[in-house]
């Protein structure tokens, strides 16, 4: 059969005679088990490592003497190590596990050569480890989001291709005609990320573009990692788990379509808003601002779609560990994105640019939305793959509350503190000079930065609870609890047959 | 299906009932039972409803797109690559760099970021260490001497307005911070006209000439060296 013909036959929507869906699912879960557990174990370890760097960097900002003599942990290195450990260690490993698993389930396609996936996953984590050590030993670049020494890029790029291709293969050999919305997001993201990463590496390090084009490329990459990699996988996970756990259909297919394509259309332009006021042609910035504001469309559409899917199920949502995290993430997505659109406006950006406000916003998106959704996904996946239950509802609650309160404190502290910082930096005396010296602005920020360290401690406690719980479930003696039903967070619901 | 043999034989359903389908799956009774404990409670795979999009969104998105068009029209500077001002309108002219260049403004910024830490915001200096710029003959006097100080720095004792100073000034020339002729022109012109000084500006051409003359020198000046070439007026 010619490749073209076999391609068309493979997208033939006619229903195939098959075995019961749930038997297929159990077989898929089985085939994904080892690679997924590998990715998730690595992700959870990176989460704790990244939290450590985050705490160091955060404390240094209000107590500069802290670890001041440790060369490996100077602020610049600790902060970059935090970002890269979280983005490439935690987030990417979690994405690999969650997105490939959802993809395989929705395509009803088991992974056939899981060994390759495991080898690629090991190499990916070796690459990230070398990169983070490179940052700590001073080999970091000055390009935000690409601080790892450029020498590790080939390892990461090749491992990524070997990992991401499994999602594409699963899609290529999928069963059933209808392609569900989660599959669109995940398939698109699997292509978007390598494109972003390879273009950014090429245009900034391998064959550097000249002048301000480098800065434009840098922010195109950095912003799109959030918008075209973390966001679509996060949304794909919400679209899968929300109706899955509640047992209700997604509210509207039409809204799903509109949300997906408007995200694909507008997000790619938005990164330039990081360069407002910078020396690049002004039309490019204006286009970025308009695209950032247009992001309201996919955000509103997605929010409505999720809201009407979940509405009326508050109790079930609150009882399920998966949904508690996922709904928190979905709400944060709406809020963070609307904030982001507002921050792109020139009049707002002139205050928030170069302040902690931006840092707060980044955590709003990556943590309160993306990371919370990944937690929820992991709470759903693990029992299916291991055929055992989460050992402790108390640890899940600890994890949730520490993370929810922690990120809440951080968001308030950094948004309010950052706004004050921006107003102080912009305030002028009547003769046109800055009213406050740099040090006065720094002093005014200290209490807000301190609140961020408090939130960091809470988040770290939550992460350690998750770490302990995860490896307890993984390594602990096989518990016979699976006969008792899922681990839920409200006692009265336990045993009613709700999905975890 | 030729390229997708995975489930075909192993899981071909028996013509009869549901149970025998499961029996043909690749699991023993025990694992089937165990897995079904997990999956039995799981809801069906997600599906999509087909509710209509609320009409109010049409108006909201229409308004957004309208705003976007207006914004682009007003702030795109006709898509020129050389315009950085969002409020630029046709007829403003394009050569912003030439119009905006003001050595005093540039010099003011350079001074605040580089010089004020030692020479102080009002150019009054710090007794014994950093000489004043206000009224200093080294600033308002010979142009060449001032440019030379900027381009190579100055170290060791120096007498300014009757007071002895002993410190180090870094070089802003090729062996130091590497400022170009234009920045040296801006900073020297600025310090000659700020803090109550009223000396004429130093041109870029002068800076370029002096730079050429001292190309072979690689160390900081001493006050004696400078004064032997350019005595105080």
XYZ file of C-alpha atoms in Angstrom:
733
model
C 0.000 0.000 0.000
C 1.374 3.387 -0.906
C 2.134 5.702 1.993
C -0.572 8.117 0.877
C -3.164 5.401 0.609
C -2.239 3.882 3.928
C -2.467 7.334 5.465
C -5.980 7.777 4.180
C -7.003 4.312 5.235
C -5.684 5.067 8.683
C -7.897 8.124 9.082
C -10.895 6.207 7.835
C -13.562 7.011 10.397
C -15.537 3.822 10.089
C -15.973 2.039 13.355
C -13.870 -1.035 13.794
C -15.034 -4.175 15.433
C -13.324 -4.086 18.753
C -13.148 -5.338 22.233
C -14.863 -3.465 25.048
C -13.365 -0.051 25.532
C -12.354 -0.581 29.106
C -10.410 -3.705 28.310
C -8.550 -1.745 25.667
C -7.882 0.982 28.183
C -6.475 -1.435 30.697
C -4.156 -2.830 28.061
C -3.039 0.686 27.139
C -2.446 1.570 30.756
C -0.357 -1.561 31.066
C 1.736 -0.691 28.016
C 2.325 2.867 29.240
C 3.097 1.819 32.748
C 6.897 1.676 32.818
C 7.621 4.773 30.691
C 4.992 6.835 32.493
C 6.240 5.850 35.924
C 9.777 6.706 34.830
C 8.738 10.159 33.632
C 6.623 10.818 36.692
C 9.342 9.706 39.119
C 11.811 12.015 37.406
C 9.236 14.822 37.376
C 8.516 14.523 41.092
C 12.241 14.484 41.915
C 12.837 17.579 39.777
C 9.894 19.245 41.475
C 11.581 18.912 44.864
C 15.007 19.906 43.518
C 13.496 22.925 41.763
C 11.706 23.942 44.969
C 15.043 23.982 46.782
C 16.593 26.345 44.223
C 13.447 28.474 44.308
C 13.682 28.867 48.066
C 17.360 29.796 47.895
C 16.714 32.402 45.215
C 13.667 33.781 46.991
C 15.365 34.148 50.389
C 18.371 35.858 48.819
C 16.146 38.611 47.478
C 15.207 39.861 50.951
C 18.211 38.525 52.920
C 21.185 38.928 50.606
C 23.603 37.467 53.171
C 21.953 34.061 52.963
C 24.466 31.581 51.463
C 26.305 34.592 50.097
C 29.623 32.739 50.037
C 28.448 29.704 48.080
C 29.518 30.318 44.530
C 27.207 27.657 43.080
C 24.167 29.278 44.629
C 24.604 32.949 43.797
C 21.277 34.495 42.895
C 21.692 34.377 39.138
C 22.548 30.698 39.155
C 19.993 29.588 41.754
C 17.222 31.429 39.962
C 18.149 29.985 36.570
C 18.612 26.515 38.050
C 15.113 26.834 39.534
C 13.582 27.860 36.224
C 15.280 25.132 34.213
C 14.781 22.366 36.780
C 11.080 23.228 36.869
C 10.526 23.884 33.163
C 12.636 21.119 31.659
C 12.746 18.732 34.623
C 9.356 18.864 36.298
C 7.071 20.272 33.604
C 8.431 18.412 30.598
C 8.631 15.061 32.344
C 5.079 15.524 33.615
C 3.954 16.507 30.125
C 5.579 13.444 28.583
C 3.821 11.150 31.031
C 0.413 12.831 30.985
C 0.144 13.782 27.329
C 1.375 10.464 25.931
C -0.916 8.561 28.273
C -3.980 10.618 27.373
C -3.064 10.390 23.713
C -2.669 6.616 23.841
C -5.971 6.220 25.703
C -7.952 8.440 23.345
C -6.392 6.806 20.289
C -6.938 3.341 21.793
C -3.395 2.557 20.803
C -0.987 0.793 23.099
C 2.676 1.745 22.921
C 4.494 -1.022 21.132
C 8.138 -0.249 21.721
C 8.085 1.238 25.182
C 11.774 0.419 25.596
C 12.773 3.200 23.196
C 10.610 5.611 25.129
C 12.376 4.651 28.332
C 15.833 5.110 26.814
C 14.864 8.498 25.395
C 13.424 9.487 28.755
C 16.668 8.552 30.505
C 18.663 10.623 28.030
C 16.304 13.566 28.425
C 16.872 13.539 32.171
C 20.624 13.139 31.752
C 20.509 16.214 29.503
C 18.549 18.229 32.048
C 20.908 17.144 34.840
C 23.967 18.215 32.855
C 22.233 21.462 31.995
C 21.362 22.305 35.583
C 24.870 21.420 36.766
C 26.194 23.579 33.936
C 24.123 26.478 35.241
C 25.293 25.967 38.821
C 28.949 25.852 37.792
C 28.653 29.101 35.898
C 28.248 27.829 32.350
C 24.869 29.454 31.950
C 23.948 31.622 29.000
C 22.359 35.035 29.415
C 19.233 34.079 27.492
C 16.172 33.720 29.685
C 14.482 30.297 29.449
C 17.526 28.944 27.587
C 20.118 29.299 30.354
C 21.400 25.749 30.023
C 24.764 25.585 28.275
C 23.940 25.270 24.559
C 25.943 22.041 24.375
C 23.091 20.095 25.991
C 20.587 21.255 23.369
C 21.293 18.370 20.959
C 20.765 15.769 23.711
C 17.483 17.399 24.683
C 16.323 17.868 21.108
C 17.032 14.270 20.065
C 15.564 12.776 23.226
C 12.513 14.968 22.779
C 11.996 13.779 19.224
C 12.254 10.149 20.346
C 9.686 10.839 23.078
C 7.281 13.111 21.223
C 7.129 10.838 18.192
C 5.213 8.264 20.267
C 2.332 10.652 20.584
C 2.327 11.132 16.842
C 2.565 7.390 16.224
C -0.335 6.764 18.602
C -2.363 9.352 16.706
C -1.392 7.918 13.341
C -2.634 4.447 14.329
C -5.624 5.615 16.297
C -8.950 3.819 16.290
C -12.383 5.340 15.940
C -13.170 8.232 13.663
C -13.860 11.069 16.026
C -10.805 12.986 17.201
C -11.436 14.337 20.675
C -10.418 17.877 21.640
C -7.627 16.713 23.973
C -6.018 14.987 21.037
C -5.948 18.229 19.008
C -4.212 20.102 21.773
C -1.691 17.394 22.533
C -0.892 16.598 18.927
C -0.386 20.283 18.138
C 1.788 20.788 21.211
C 3.958 17.815 20.275
C 4.811 19.631 17.044
C 4.948 23.154 18.456
C 7.531 22.497 21.151
C 10.333 21.053 18.988
C 9.749 23.807 16.454
C 10.118 26.462 19.144
C 13.133 24.854 20.772
C 15.107 24.115 17.635
C 14.431 27.509 16.040
C 15.388 29.328 19.237
C 18.596 27.318 19.657
C 19.510 27.898 16.024
C 18.762 31.603 15.875
C 20.316 32.460 19.229
C 23.266 30.084 19.646
C 24.106 28.007 16.585
C 23.750 30.619 13.855
C 22.972 33.758 15.884
C 20.612 36.228 14.312
C 21.900 39.778 14.382
C 20.807 42.563 16.661
C 17.394 42.801 18.213
C 16.144 39.794 16.249
C 17.817 37.705 18.954
C 15.715 39.360 21.634
C 12.575 38.894 19.573
C 13.416 35.217 19.063
C 14.146 34.858 22.767
C 10.739 36.141 23.833
C 8.939 34.391 21.037
C 10.408 31.176 22.438
C 10.035 31.922 26.131
C 6.430 33.020 25.888
C 5.438 30.267 23.505
C 6.869 27.566 25.765
C 4.103 28.640 28.112
C 1.445 29.212 25.505
C 2.074 26.540 22.910
C 3.531 23.794 25.090
C 2.436 24.011 28.730
C -0.958 25.541 27.961
C -2.196 23.118 25.281
C -1.118 20.089 27.312
C -2.740 21.571 30.410
C -5.942 22.294 28.508
C -5.845 18.866 26.870
C -5.639 17.313 30.328
C -8.543 19.411 31.630
C -10.620 18.483 28.586
C -9.893 14.825 29.270
C -10.257 14.572 33.027
C -13.161 16.943 33.623
C -15.741 14.988 31.589
C -14.023 11.690 32.376
C -14.332 11.955 36.130
C -17.752 13.596 36.115
C -19.117 11.268 33.456
C -20.633 14.149 31.497
C -19.917 15.260 27.964
C -17.959 18.441 27.282
C -20.488 21.270 26.990
C -19.924 22.270 23.392
C -17.863 20.909 20.527
C -18.196 24.282 18.784
C -16.615 26.114 21.687
C -13.797 23.552 21.724
C -13.075 24.200 18.059
C -13.152 27.968 18.461
C -10.945 27.808 21.543
C -8.340 25.612 19.917
C -7.977 27.510 16.671
C -8.008 30.956 18.245
C -5.239 29.812 20.599
C -3.240 28.484 17.671
C -3.810 31.693 15.733
C -3.098 34.328 18.371
C -0.668 32.927 20.891
C 2.293 32.751 18.588
C 2.278 36.557 18.208
C 1.974 37.444 21.850
C 5.555 37.033 23.119
C 6.708 40.391 21.723
C 4.788 42.178 24.482
C 7.826 41.446 26.659
C 9.693 43.985 24.528
C 7.276 46.903 24.872
C 9.387 50.046 24.972
C 12.322 48.187 23.465
C 14.214 49.119 20.304
C 12.292 46.962 17.867
C 9.957 48.194 15.119
C 6.852 49.485 16.809
C 4.384 47.683 14.552
C 5.723 44.350 15.753
C 5.057 45.313 19.369
C 1.596 46.627 18.498
C 0.799 43.374 16.717
C 1.937 41.469 19.815
C -0.265 43.624 22.026
C -3.313 43.067 19.841
C -2.661 39.320 19.736
C -2.278 39.277 23.538
C -5.634 40.984 23.931
C -7.202 38.655 21.366
C -6.195 35.804 23.651
C -9.317 36.791 25.565
C -11.239 34.855 22.894
C -9.796 31.361 23.501
C -9.705 32.010 27.236
C -13.366 33.024 27.541
C -14.437 30.247 25.225
C -12.497 27.608 27.151
C -13.704 28.949 30.481
C -17.346 28.773 29.400
C -16.873 25.299 28.010
C -15.278 24.025 31.213
C -17.695 25.847 33.463
C -20.828 24.452 31.862
C -19.307 20.984 31.845
C -18.584 21.058 35.562
C -21.433 23.202 36.829
C -23.703 21.560 39.372
C -21.136 18.984 40.421
C -19.392 20.936 43.121
C -19.481 18.109 45.619
C -18.083 15.481 43.291
C -15.456 17.953 42.178
C -14.401 18.658 45.718
C -14.294 14.964 46.629
C -12.104 13.848 43.746
C -8.384 14.548 44.166
C -8.087 14.798 40.398
C -10.857 17.326 39.964
C -9.973 19.394 42.980
C -6.600 20.137 41.422
C -7.872 20.315 37.853
C -10.663 22.759 38.593
C -8.262 24.930 40.580
C -6.003 24.890 37.529
C -8.802 25.635 35.072
C -9.965 28.648 37.082
C -6.401 29.888 37.364
C -6.000 29.579 33.603
C -8.870 31.961 33.040
C -7.678 34.455 35.607
C -3.987 34.314 34.653
C -4.749 34.697 30.970
C -7.040 37.687 31.469
C -4.342 39.283 33.635
C -1.839 38.566 30.896
C -3.975 40.268 28.264
C -4.270 43.301 30.521
C -0.529 43.399 31.197
C 0.162 43.577 27.475
C -1.551 46.973 27.214
C 1.055 49.726 27.005
C -0.434 51.769 29.858
C -0.386 48.790 32.215
C 2.880 47.387 30.989
C 4.697 50.636 31.714
C 4.063 49.866 35.392
C 4.397 46.083 35.482
C 7.401 45.673 33.176
C 10.660 44.831 35.009
C 8.835 44.295 38.300
C 7.867 41.360 40.491
C 4.398 41.627 38.944
C 5.710 39.764 35.925
C 7.252 37.089 38.155
C 3.915 36.701 39.915
C 2.150 36.398 36.584
C 4.558 33.707 35.392
C 3.810 31.637 38.497
C 0.103 32.266 38.048
C 0.246 30.540 34.685
C 2.874 27.895 35.200
C 2.013 26.956 38.757
C -1.591 27.826 39.586
C -2.762 26.597 36.180
C -0.334 24.172 34.602
C 1.275 22.511 37.601
C -2.005 22.090 39.467
C -3.508 20.419 36.394
C -0.533 18.077 36.177
C -0.980 17.137 39.853
C -4.610 16.327 39.171
C -3.690 14.241 36.152
C -1.112 12.282 38.114
C -3.661 11.563 40.841
C -5.845 9.975 38.175
C -3.164 8.108 36.255
C -1.252 6.421 39.030
C -4.053 4.186 40.387
C -4.854 3.002 36.847
C -1.298 2.165 35.991
C -0.322 0.571 39.284
C -3.660 -1.017 40.151
C -3.474 0.264 43.663
C -4.875 3.250 45.472
C -3.264 6.358 46.844
C -2.392 5.375 50.412
C -3.459 8.507 52.230
C -6.209 11.058 51.752
C -4.513 13.207 54.396
C -1.372 13.550 52.300
C -3.422 14.557 49.264
C -5.181 17.185 51.344
C -1.841 18.431 52.697
C -0.539 18.636 49.164
C -3.579 20.516 47.932
C -3.871 23.009 50.752
C -0.159 23.794 50.957
C -0.039 24.385 47.215
C -3.304 26.309 47.017
C -2.567 28.582 49.968
C 1.105 28.856 49.039
C 0.480 29.942 45.487
C -2.300 32.235 46.697
C 0.077 34.072 49.032
C 2.691 34.289 46.312
C 0.278 35.710 43.767
C -1.055 38.375 46.115
C 2.432 39.276 47.352
C 4.057 39.548 43.961
C 1.176 41.253 42.191
C 0.647 43.881 44.875
C 4.358 44.272 45.618
C 5.188 44.395 41.933
C 2.585 47.073 41.292
C 3.972 49.197 44.133
C 7.473 48.623 42.775
C 6.423 49.740 39.303
C 4.649 52.846 40.566
C 7.663 53.826 42.657
C 10.095 53.308 39.801
C 7.972 55.444 37.492
C 7.215 58.281 39.877
C 8.959 61.500 38.878
C 9.720 64.716 40.690
C 8.460 67.943 39.040
C 11.813 68.437 37.300
C 11.595 65.041 35.655
C 13.980 62.945 37.736
C 13.035 59.690 39.464
C 11.458 60.431 42.820
C 12.757 57.305 44.559
C 16.288 55.972 44.445
C 16.773 52.356 43.497
C 17.501 51.399 47.099
C 14.304 52.989 48.359
C 12.334 50.885 45.889
C 14.198 47.760 47.017
C 13.439 48.507 50.664
C 9.756 48.998 49.923
C 9.706 45.573 48.249
C 11.247 43.614 51.116
C 8.019 42.678 52.961
C 6.440 41.488 49.708
C 9.500 39.445 48.831
C 9.414 37.980 52.314
C 5.815 36.887 51.777
C 7.017 35.099 48.650
C 9.528 33.111 50.731
C 6.736 32.172 53.129
C 4.696 30.927 50.198
C 7.781 29.066 48.957
C 8.053 27.211 52.248
C 4.382 26.210 52.027
C 4.750 25.056 48.437
C 7.831 23.049 49.338
C 5.956 21.329 52.164
C 3.245 20.466 49.661
C 5.813 19.152 47.194
C 7.472 17.007 49.828
C 4.068 15.590 50.821
C 3.480 14.746 47.171
C 6.982 13.269 46.822
C 6.539 11.061 49.872
C 3.061 10.002 48.801
C 4.157 9.255 45.259
C 7.062 7.030 46.232
C 5.099 5.456 49.064
C 2.495 4.399 46.552
C 5.175 3.285 44.112
C 7.485 1.402 46.415
C 5.261 0.542 49.342
C 3.908 -2.956 49.806
C 1.032 -3.656 47.535
C -1.946 -2.525 49.506
C -5.180 -4.374 49.179
C -7.104 -1.154 49.361
C -8.174 -1.409 45.758
C -11.109 -3.434 46.917
C -12.310 -0.580 49.047
C -12.598 1.880 46.200
C -10.836 5.076 45.374
C -9.151 7.459 47.787
C -11.497 10.415 47.981
C -11.259 13.601 49.949
C -14.765 13.656 51.426
C -15.678 10.701 53.623
C -19.390 10.694 52.856
C -18.784 10.115 49.165
C -16.406 7.220 49.590
C -17.865 4.021 48.323
C -20.394 5.592 46.025
C -18.384 4.504 43.059
C -17.047 7.895 41.987
C -13.890 7.871 40.000
C -10.754 9.162 41.670
C -6.238 -2.547 8.884
C -3.283 -4.241 7.289
C -1.006 -1.770 8.973
C -2.774 -2.040 12.274
C -2.793 -5.668 13.239
C -2.489 -4.992 16.878
C -5.897 -5.762 18.187
C -7.239 -7.523 15.177
C -6.738 -11.177 15.991
C -6.088 -11.142 19.633
C -9.229 -9.269 20.448
C -11.572 -10.241 17.671
C -14.892 -10.413 19.473
C -16.686 -13.637 19.650
C -19.989 -13.497 17.856
C -21.953 -14.104 21.004
C -21.878 -12.390 24.314
C -19.923 -9.748 26.120
C -18.227 -12.072 28.602
C -16.478 -14.141 26.030
C -15.043 -10.998 24.514
C -13.348 -10.285 27.771
C -12.236 -13.880 28.056
C -10.317 -13.456 24.862
C -8.350 -10.486 26.178
C -4.753 -11.101 27.024
C -5.291 -11.524 30.726
C -5.931 -14.345 33.121
C -8.973 -14.373 35.354
C -7.008 -12.937 38.180
C -5.651 -9.890 36.418
C -8.963 -9.265 34.679
C -10.589 -9.156 38.045
C -7.957 -6.863 39.458
C -8.014 -4.465 36.517
C -11.762 -4.334 36.511
C -11.687 -3.234 40.094
C -9.863 -0.207 38.804
C -11.693 0.348 35.563
C -15.121 -0.706 36.679
C -15.521 2.498 38.587
C -14.140 4.610 35.753
C -16.657 6.555 33.689
C -16.822 6.229 29.917
C -14.267 7.969 27.762
C -15.126 11.654 27.371
C -17.420 12.860 24.630
C -18.576 16.222 23.417
C -21.974 17.837 23.467
C -23.096 20.215 20.765
C -24.522 23.194 22.624
C -24.665 26.398 20.628
C -22.131 29.122 21.274
C -23.811 31.879 23.336
C -24.712 34.732 20.998
C -23.328 37.347 23.364
C -19.833 36.060 22.600
C -20.291 37.093 18.987
C -20.695 40.709 20.053
C -17.843 40.527 22.530
C -15.437 39.048 20.010
C -16.644 41.424 17.312
C -15.847 44.330 19.594
C -12.411 42.882 20.362
C -11.535 42.410 16.721
C -12.744 45.942 15.953
C -10.570 47.348 18.726
C -7.601 45.326 17.465
C -7.965 46.752 13.986
C -8.173 50.318 15.274
C -5.192 49.762 17.535
C -3.037 48.372 14.757
C -4.059 51.224 12.476
C -3.090 53.839 15.061
C 0.066 52.307 16.469
C 1.776 50.465 13.648
C 3.692 53.436 12.181
C 2.816 52.236 8.684
C 4.796 49.054 9.394
C 8.085 50.902 9.021
C 11.114 49.114 10.424
C 12.767 52.307 11.659
C 10.010 53.758 13.854
C 9.955 52.987 17.569
C 7.398 55.518 18.769
C 3.911 54.004 19.119
C 2.276 57.378 18.546
C 4.135 58.112 15.316
C 1.908 59.437 12.548
C 2.654 59.950 8.868
C 4.321 63.318 8.481
C 6.260 63.123 11.726
C 9.370 62.311 9.721
C 11.387 59.169 10.100
C 14.875 60.183 11.134
C 14.228 60.018 14.850
C 17.788 59.291 15.798
C 19.115 62.561 14.369
C 16.295 64.621 15.844
C 16.504 63.038 19.252
C 20.265 63.311 19.765
C 21.051 65.718 22.562
C 24.512 65.454 24.120
C 23.341 67.057 27.356
C 20.497 64.585 27.794
C 22.688 61.640 26.895
C 25.519 62.989 29.027
C 23.151 63.399 31.958
C 22.193 59.751 31.758
C 25.789 58.598 31.316
C 26.828 60.732 34.288
C 24.145 59.355 36.593
C 24.992 55.772 35.713
C 28.774 55.991 35.640
C 30.201 59.073 37.318
C 27.862 60.200 40.084
C 28.849 57.366 42.414
C 32.287 58.955 42.891
C 32.013 62.564 41.757
C 28.567 62.855 43.438
C 25.275 63.988 41.942
C 26.162 67.683 41.963
C 29.746 67.145 40.856
C 31.087 68.243 44.218
C 33.345 65.173 44.695
C 34.489 63.605 47.987
C 37.275 65.340 49.902
C 40.615 63.592 49.621
C 39.495 60.861 47.205
C 37.307 61.996 44.344
C 37.961 65.510 43.007
C 35.060 67.854 42.235
C 33.948 68.522 38.676
C 32.138 71.773 39.466
C 34.554 74.591 38.653
C 37.516 72.230 38.205
C 40.106 73.547 35.719
C 40.629 69.956 34.532
C 36.996 69.974 33.379
C 36.469 73.467 32.023
C 40.083 73.925 30.805
C 41.940 72.230 27.946
C 39.690 70.049 25.803
C 42.475 67.601 24.976
C 43.389 67.104 28.609
C 39.804 66.277 29.599
C 39.353 63.869 26.709
C 42.655 62.175 27.570
C 41.504 61.625 31.174
C 38.295 60.007 29.937
C 40.072 57.799 27.423
C 42.775 56.370 29.732
C 41.707 57.153 33.306
C 43.774 58.848 35.964
C 45.585 57.498 38.998
C 47.646 58.904 41.815
C 47.730 62.268 43.576
C 46.231 65.309 41.915
C 45.728 68.900 43.063
C 42.328 70.371 42.225
C 41.373 73.894 43.316
C 44.018 73.833 46.035
C 43.048 70.483 47.586
C 45.021 67.244 47.281
C 43.153 64.115 46.069
C 44.473 60.586 45.724
C 42.294 58.034 43.966
C 41.772 56.106 40.753
C 39.560 56.930 37.831
C 38.814 54.092 35.410
C 39.381 54.361 31.679
C 36.439 54.828 29.330
C 38.613 54.255 26.260
C 39.726 51.124 24.416
C 41.613 49.725 27.407
C 38.658 50.274 29.720
C 34.919 50.544 29.188
C 35.317 51.181 25.483
C 32.950 54.113 24.950
C 32.733 55.443 21.416
C 33.528 58.990 20.319
C 29.923 60.020 20.580
C 29.532 59.006 24.225
C 32.816 60.682 25.179
C 31.581 63.775 23.334
C 28.328 63.634 25.297
C 29.813 63.129 28.749
C 32.570 65.720 28.357
C 30.155 68.284 26.954
C 27.758 67.560 29.791
C 30.266 67.964 32.627
C 31.580 71.185 31.037
C 28.083 72.659 31.085
C 26.544 71.196 34.258
C 27.086 72.110 37.942
C 27.454 75.797 37.016
C 30.303 75.122 34.538
C 30.081 77.161 31.366
C 32.739 75.819 28.993
C 32.133 75.214 25.277
C 31.195 71.712 24.090
C 33.769 69.155 22.920
C 32.992 67.783 19.473
C 33.149 64.193 18.305
C 35.956 65.213 15.916
C 38.087 66.403 18.812
C 37.529 63.116 20.624
C 38.459 61.142 17.525
C 41.655 63.209 17.025
C 42.800 62.805 20.634
C 41.989 59.107 20.522
C 44.294 58.764 17.523
C 47.084 60.734 19.181
C 47.230 58.561 22.295
C 46.663 55.235 20.553
C 50.004 53.840 21.734
C 49.410 54.600 25.428
C 47.919 51.740 27.441
C 48.046 52.887 31.073
C 46.276 55.497 33.160
C 47.632 59.024 33.261
C 49.275 60.622 36.240
C 48.569 64.262 36.979
C 52.214 65.157 36.214
C 52.091 63.566 32.756
C 48.952 65.493 31.886
C 50.225 68.799 33.220
C 53.516 68.530 31.326
C 51.584 68.164 28.059
C 48.798 70.599 28.947
C 49.727 73.040 31.723
C 46.870 74.537 33.710
C 45.619 77.690 32.080
